Amino acid sequence: MFFVDTIEVAGLGNRSYLAGGERTAVVVDPPRDIDRVIAAAARRGVRVSHVVETHLHNDYVTGGLELARVTGAAYLVPAGARVSYRRVAVHDGDRHDIDTPAGLALRALATPGHTPHHTSYVLEENGTAVAVFTGGSLLIGTVGRPDLVEPRLTEQLARAQHASAHRLAAELPDGTEVLPTHGFGSFCSSGQAQGASSTIGKEKASNEALLRDADDFVADLLAGLDDIPAYYTHMGPANAAGPAPVDLTPPAVADAEEIASRLAAGEWVVDLRHRLAFAEGHVAGSFNFEAAGQLATYLAWLIPWGKPVTLLAESPGQLAAAQRELARVGIDRPAAAATGGPEQWVRRGEALASFPRATFADLAAHPEPGVVVLDVRRDAERSGGYVEGSVHIPLHTLPGRLAEVPGGQVWVHCGGGMRAAIAASLLDAAGRDVVAVDDSFDAAEKAGLTICTR
């Protein structure tokens, strides 16, 4: 008998796995905060004998090296990955026993495409494939993107991705469970994953990589690639160098004077509360990145790398969760933090800042001249339709392009409201008169606004 436990890393759209028998287990692509993995192994009553990486990750800092050190497990990393620490170099076809009494073994399959060295791992029970950990290769309904390593390699890797998907489909039984790391909202996915689980047989019937010839597949894959989060450039080098152990102890407490001082110094003060609460009242100059949204992705994407950040949270629990999420992408230690409410975060006599929220129906009923409609969605989203006359500045470019926003009151929108709230906070901090459109873009045309397409 064997088990496979999924360890969700929802904020980044990833999954890690713990798999094994009654005594020992393997961990695949562990997150930076390894205490979650250790707790999962403890619940199962198993020893972690192996920790494996499918590839050097571009979207998060791995916990693999530290987990292997803490547990004494063998650390398996693809041989082609250039790293500066000792590990077991994995080659195509290598086998490693995971739980001998249970007949469990792991077999490596070279599946280049997401990276040149990408490797999938087949979990075998008594010699029969029962699951395959596909990392960033074959995802559910799609594949991992091939453009995160080197632009000159992108087309070559896209073709390798197609070939790797076909290798997995050809060599594994239809009933083999497909267990990818990416594809659940991750920007490492080349498309939107479809469903929560799959098998090789299901992928043969639905995955474009397995249904189309290489030329057509590659052409569409390359044409559909979206923007790459800026912080990705720091993840690969961190993983190659060997990440330091994570420190999740609480940051230093900041009072109102220190918060004001950090703002004056040009540091980032990030309010983690819901966008409704932020809009109603916040520290002037602070930015709103909801703790419940894709905090790590968007904060790490927008903040100048290495700039000190102070976190403002409603509760110690919210702060701790945010700190954990940010550590996964290399924002290791907040400069300071405060909990409570905005009235406690401003100095005596200082007023809170605020701005209004609205819907697309409100925008349609507000045709006054001089109103600026700012669309902060990504290029791929806007290509499907946009509000006539709107200005387009994707959110991830907005901090460096604030001067491009025309004068007048700015009504800012995205696809659902979260990114518009971030953008509104950036504009508000810059002294602009802003309205956050907190609405689904699907409501824009229904509200009577003219939607254009390219």
CSV table of C-alpha atoms in Angstrom, one decimal, residues 189-370:
chain,number,residue,atom,x,y,z
A,189,SER,CA,1.9,27.4,-16.2
A,190,SER,CA,1.6,28.2,-19.9
A,191,GLY,CA,-2.2,28.1,-19.6
A,192,GLN,CA,-5.1,27.7,-17.1
A,193,ALA,CA,-5.1,24.2,-15.5
A,194,GLN,CA,-8.4,22.4,-15.9
A,195,GLY,CA,-9.5,20.4,-12.9
A,196,ALA,CA,-7.9,19.3,-9.7
A,197,SER,CA,-6.7,15.8,-10.6
A,198,SER,CA,-5.9,13.8,-13.7
A,199,THR,CA,-4.3,10.7,-15.2
A,200,ILE,CA,-2.2,10.0,-18.2
A,201,GLY,CA,-5.4,8.7,-19.9
A,202,LYS,CA,-7.3,11.8,-19.2
A,203,GLU,CA,-4.4,14.0,-20.5
A,204,LYS,CA,-4.3,12.0,-23.7
A,205,ALA,CA,-7.9,12.9,-24.3
A,206,SER,CA,-7.7,16.6,-23.4
A,207,ASN,CA,-4.2,18.1,-23.3
A,208,GLU,CA,-3.3,20.2,-26.3
A,209,ALA,CA,0.3,19.0,-26.1
A,210,LEU,CA,-0.9,15.5,-26.7
A,211,LEU,CA,-3.5,16.3,-29.3
A,212,ARG,CA,-1.6,18.6,-31.7
A,213,ASP,CA,1.5,18.3,-33.9
A,214,ALA,CA,4.6,19.9,-32.6
A,215,ASP,CA,4.6,22.9,-35.0
A,216,ASP,CA,1.1,24.0,-34.3
A,217,PHE,CA,1.4,23.4,-30.6
A,218,VAL,CA,4.6,25.3,-30.3
A,219,ALA,CA,3.3,28.3,-32.4
A,220,ASP,CA,0.3,28.7,-30.2
A,221,LEU,CA,2.2,28.1,-27.0
A,222,LEU,CA,4.7,30.8,-27.8
A,223,ALA,CA,2.0,33.2,-28.9
A,224,GLY,CA,0.1,32.8,-25.7
A,225,LEU,CA,2.9,33.3,-23.2
A,226,ASP,CA,2.0,35.9,-20.6
A,227,ASP,CA,4.2,38.4,-18.6
A,228,ILE,CA,6.8,36.9,-16.3
A,229,PRO,CA,6.8,38.2,-12.6
A,230,ALA,CA,9.9,40.3,-12.1
A,231,TYR,CA,10.9,38.5,-8.9
A,232,TYR,CA,11.4,35.2,-10.9
A,233,THR,CA,14.9,36.5,-11.9
A,234,HIS,CA,16.0,36.1,-8.3
A,235,MET,CA,14.5,32.6,-7.6
A,236,GLY,CA,16.7,30.5,-9.8
A,237,PRO,CA,20.0,31.9,-8.5
A,238,ALA,CA,18.8,31.5,-4.9
A,239,ASN,CA,17.9,27.9,-5.5
A,240,ALA,CA,21.2,27.2,-7.2
A,241,ALA,CA,23.2,28.8,-4.4
A,242,GLY,CA,21.4,26.9,-1.7
A,243,PRO,CA,18.7,28.8,0.3
A,244,ALA,CA,19.3,29.6,3.9
A,245,PRO,CA,17.0,28.2,6.6
A,246,VAL,CA,13.8,30.2,6.8
A,247,ASP,CA,13.3,32.5,9.9
A,248,LEU,CA,9.6,32.9,10.7
A,249,THR,CA,10.0,34.5,14.2
A,250,PRO,CA,7.9,37.6,14.6
A,251,PRO,CA,9.4,40.9,13.2
A,252,ALA,CA,10.2,43.9,15.3
A,253,VAL,CA,7.1,45.9,16.4
A,254,ALA,CA,6.6,49.3,14.8
A,255,ASP,CA,4.7,52.1,16.5
A,256,ALA,CA,3.1,55.0,14.7
A,257,GLU,CA,6.3,57.1,14.8
A,258,GLU,CA,8.4,54.3,13.3
A,259,ILE,CA,5.8,53.7,10.6
A,260,ALA,CA,5.9,57.4,9.7
A,261,SER,CA,9.7,57.4,9.7
A,262,ARG,CA,9.9,54.4,7.4
A,263,LEU,CA,7.4,56.0,5.0
A,264,ALA,CA,9.4,59.2,5.0
A,265,ALA,CA,12.5,57.2,4.2
A,266,GLY,CA,10.8,55.8,1.1
A,267,GLU,CA,10.4,52.3,2.4
A,268,TRP,CA,7.3,50.3,1.6
A,269,VAL,CA,4.6,50.0,4.2
A,270,VAL,CA,2.1,47.3,3.2
A,271,ASP,CA,-1.4,47.1,4.7
A,272,LEU,CA,-2.6,43.5,4.5
A,273,ARG,CA,-6.3,44.1,5.3
A,274,HIS,CA,-9.2,43.5,2.9
A,275,ARG,CA,-9.5,46.2,0.2
A,276,LEU,CA,-12.8,47.4,1.6
A,277,ALA,CA,-11.3,48.2,5.0
A,278,PHE,CA,-8.2,49.8,3.4
A,279,ALA,CA,-10.3,52.1,1.2
A,280,GLU,CA,-12.3,53.3,4.2
A,281,GLY,CA,-9.3,54.3,6.1
A,282,HIS,CA,-5.5,53.7,6.0
A,283,VAL,CA,-2.1,55.3,6.7
A,284,ALA,CA,-1.4,57.8,4.0
A,285,GLY,CA,1.4,56.5,1.8
A,286,SER,CA,0.8,52.8,2.6
A,287,PHE,CA,0.0,50.2,-0.1
A,288,ASN,CA,-2.8,47.6,0.0
A,289,PHE,CA,-1.9,44.0,-0.8
A,290,GLU,CA,-4.6,41.8,0.6
A,291,ALA,CA,-3.3,38.9,2.7
A,292,ALA,CA,-6.0,36.7,1.3
A,293,GLY,CA,-5.1,37.4,-2.3
A,294,GLN,CA,-2.0,36.4,-4.2
A,295,LEU,CA,0.1,38.4,-1.7
A,296,ALA,CA,3.5,36.9,-2.4
A,297,THR,CA,3.2,37.0,-6.2
A,298,TYR,CA,2.1,40.6,-6.5
A,299,LEU,CA,4.1,42.1,-3.7
A,300,ALA,CA,7.3,40.4,-4.9
A,301,TRP,CA,6.5,41.4,-8.5
A,302,LEU,CA,6.0,45.1,-7.7
A,303,ILE,CA,8.4,46.0,-4.9
A,304,PRO,CA,11.9,47.0,-5.8
A,305,TRP,CA,13.9,43.9,-4.9
A,306,GLY,CA,15.6,44.3,-1.5
A,307,LYS,CA,13.6,47.3,-0.4
A,308,PRO,CA,12.6,47.1,3.3
A,309,VAL,CA,8.9,46.4,3.9
A,310,THR,CA,6.8,47.0,7.0
A,311,LEU,CA,3.7,44.9,7.3
A,312,LEU,CA,0.4,46.2,8.9
A,313,ALA,CA,-2.0,43.4,9.8
A,314,GLU,CA,-5.3,43.0,11.6
A,315,SER,CA,-4.0,40.3,13.8
A,316,PRO,CA,-0.9,38.3,14.7
A,317,GLY,CA,-2.3,35.4,12.8
A,318,GLN,CA,-2.7,37.4,9.6
A,319,LEU,CA,0.8,38.8,10.0
A,320,ALA,CA,2.3,35.3,10.6
A,321,ALA,CA,0.6,33.9,7.5
A,322,ALA,CA,1.8,36.8,5.4
A,323,GLN,CA,5.3,36.5,6.7
A,324,ARG,CA,5.3,32.8,5.8
A,325,GLU,CA,4.0,33.4,2.3
A,326,LEU,CA,6.5,36.1,1.6
A,327,ALA,CA,9.4,33.9,2.8
A,328,ARG,CA,8.5,31.5,0.1
A,329,VAL,CA,9.5,34.0,-2.6
A,330,GLY,CA,12.7,35.3,-0.8
A,331,ILE,CA,11.2,38.3,1.1
A,332,ASP,CA,12.7,36.8,4.2
A,333,ARG,CA,12.4,39.3,7.0
A,334,PRO,CA,10.0,42.2,7.2
A,335,ALA,CA,11.8,45.3,8.5
A,336,ALA,CA,9.0,45.8,11.1
A,337,ALA,CA,5.3,45.1,11.6
A,338,ALA,CA,2.3,46.3,13.5
A,339,THR,CA,-1.1,44.7,14.2
A,340,GLY,CA,-4.5,46.2,15.1
A,341,GLY,CA,-6.1,48.9,13.1
A,342,PRO,CA,-5.2,52.1,11.2
A,343,GLU,CA,-6.1,54.4,14.1
A,344,GLN,CA,-3.2,52.8,16.0
A,345,TRP,CA,-0.8,53.2,13.1
A,346,VAL,CA,-1.0,57.0,12.7
A,347,ARG,CA,0.5,59.6,15.0
A,348,ARG,CA,-1.8,61.6,17.2
A,349,GLY,CA,-3.6,64.3,15.3
A,350,GLU,CA,-2.9,62.8,11.9
A,351,ALA,CA,-5.9,61.9,9.7
A,352,LEU,CA,-6.4,58.6,7.9
A,353,ALA,CA,-6.5,58.6,4.1
A,354,SER,CA,-9.3,57.0,2.2
A,355,PHE,CA,-10.8,56.7,-1.3
A,356,PRO,CA,-14.2,55.6,-2.8
A,357,ARG,CA,-15.0,52.3,-4.3
A,358,ALA,CA,-17.4,51.8,-7.2
A,359,THR,CA,-18.8,49.4,-9.7
A,360,PHE,CA,-18.9,49.4,-13.5
A,361,ALA,CA,-22.5,50.6,-13.3
A,362,ASP,CA,-21.3,53.6,-11.3
A,363,LEU,CA,-18.7,54.3,-14.0
A,364,ALA,CA,-21.3,54.1,-16.7
A,365,ALA,CA,-23.4,56.6,-14.8
A,366,HIS,CA,-20.4,58.9,-14.3
A,367,PRO,CA,-19.6,60.3,-17.8
A,368,GLU,CA,-18.1,63.6,-16.7
A,369,PRO,CA,-15.2,64.9,-18.9
A,370,GLY,CA,-11.8,64.5,-17.4
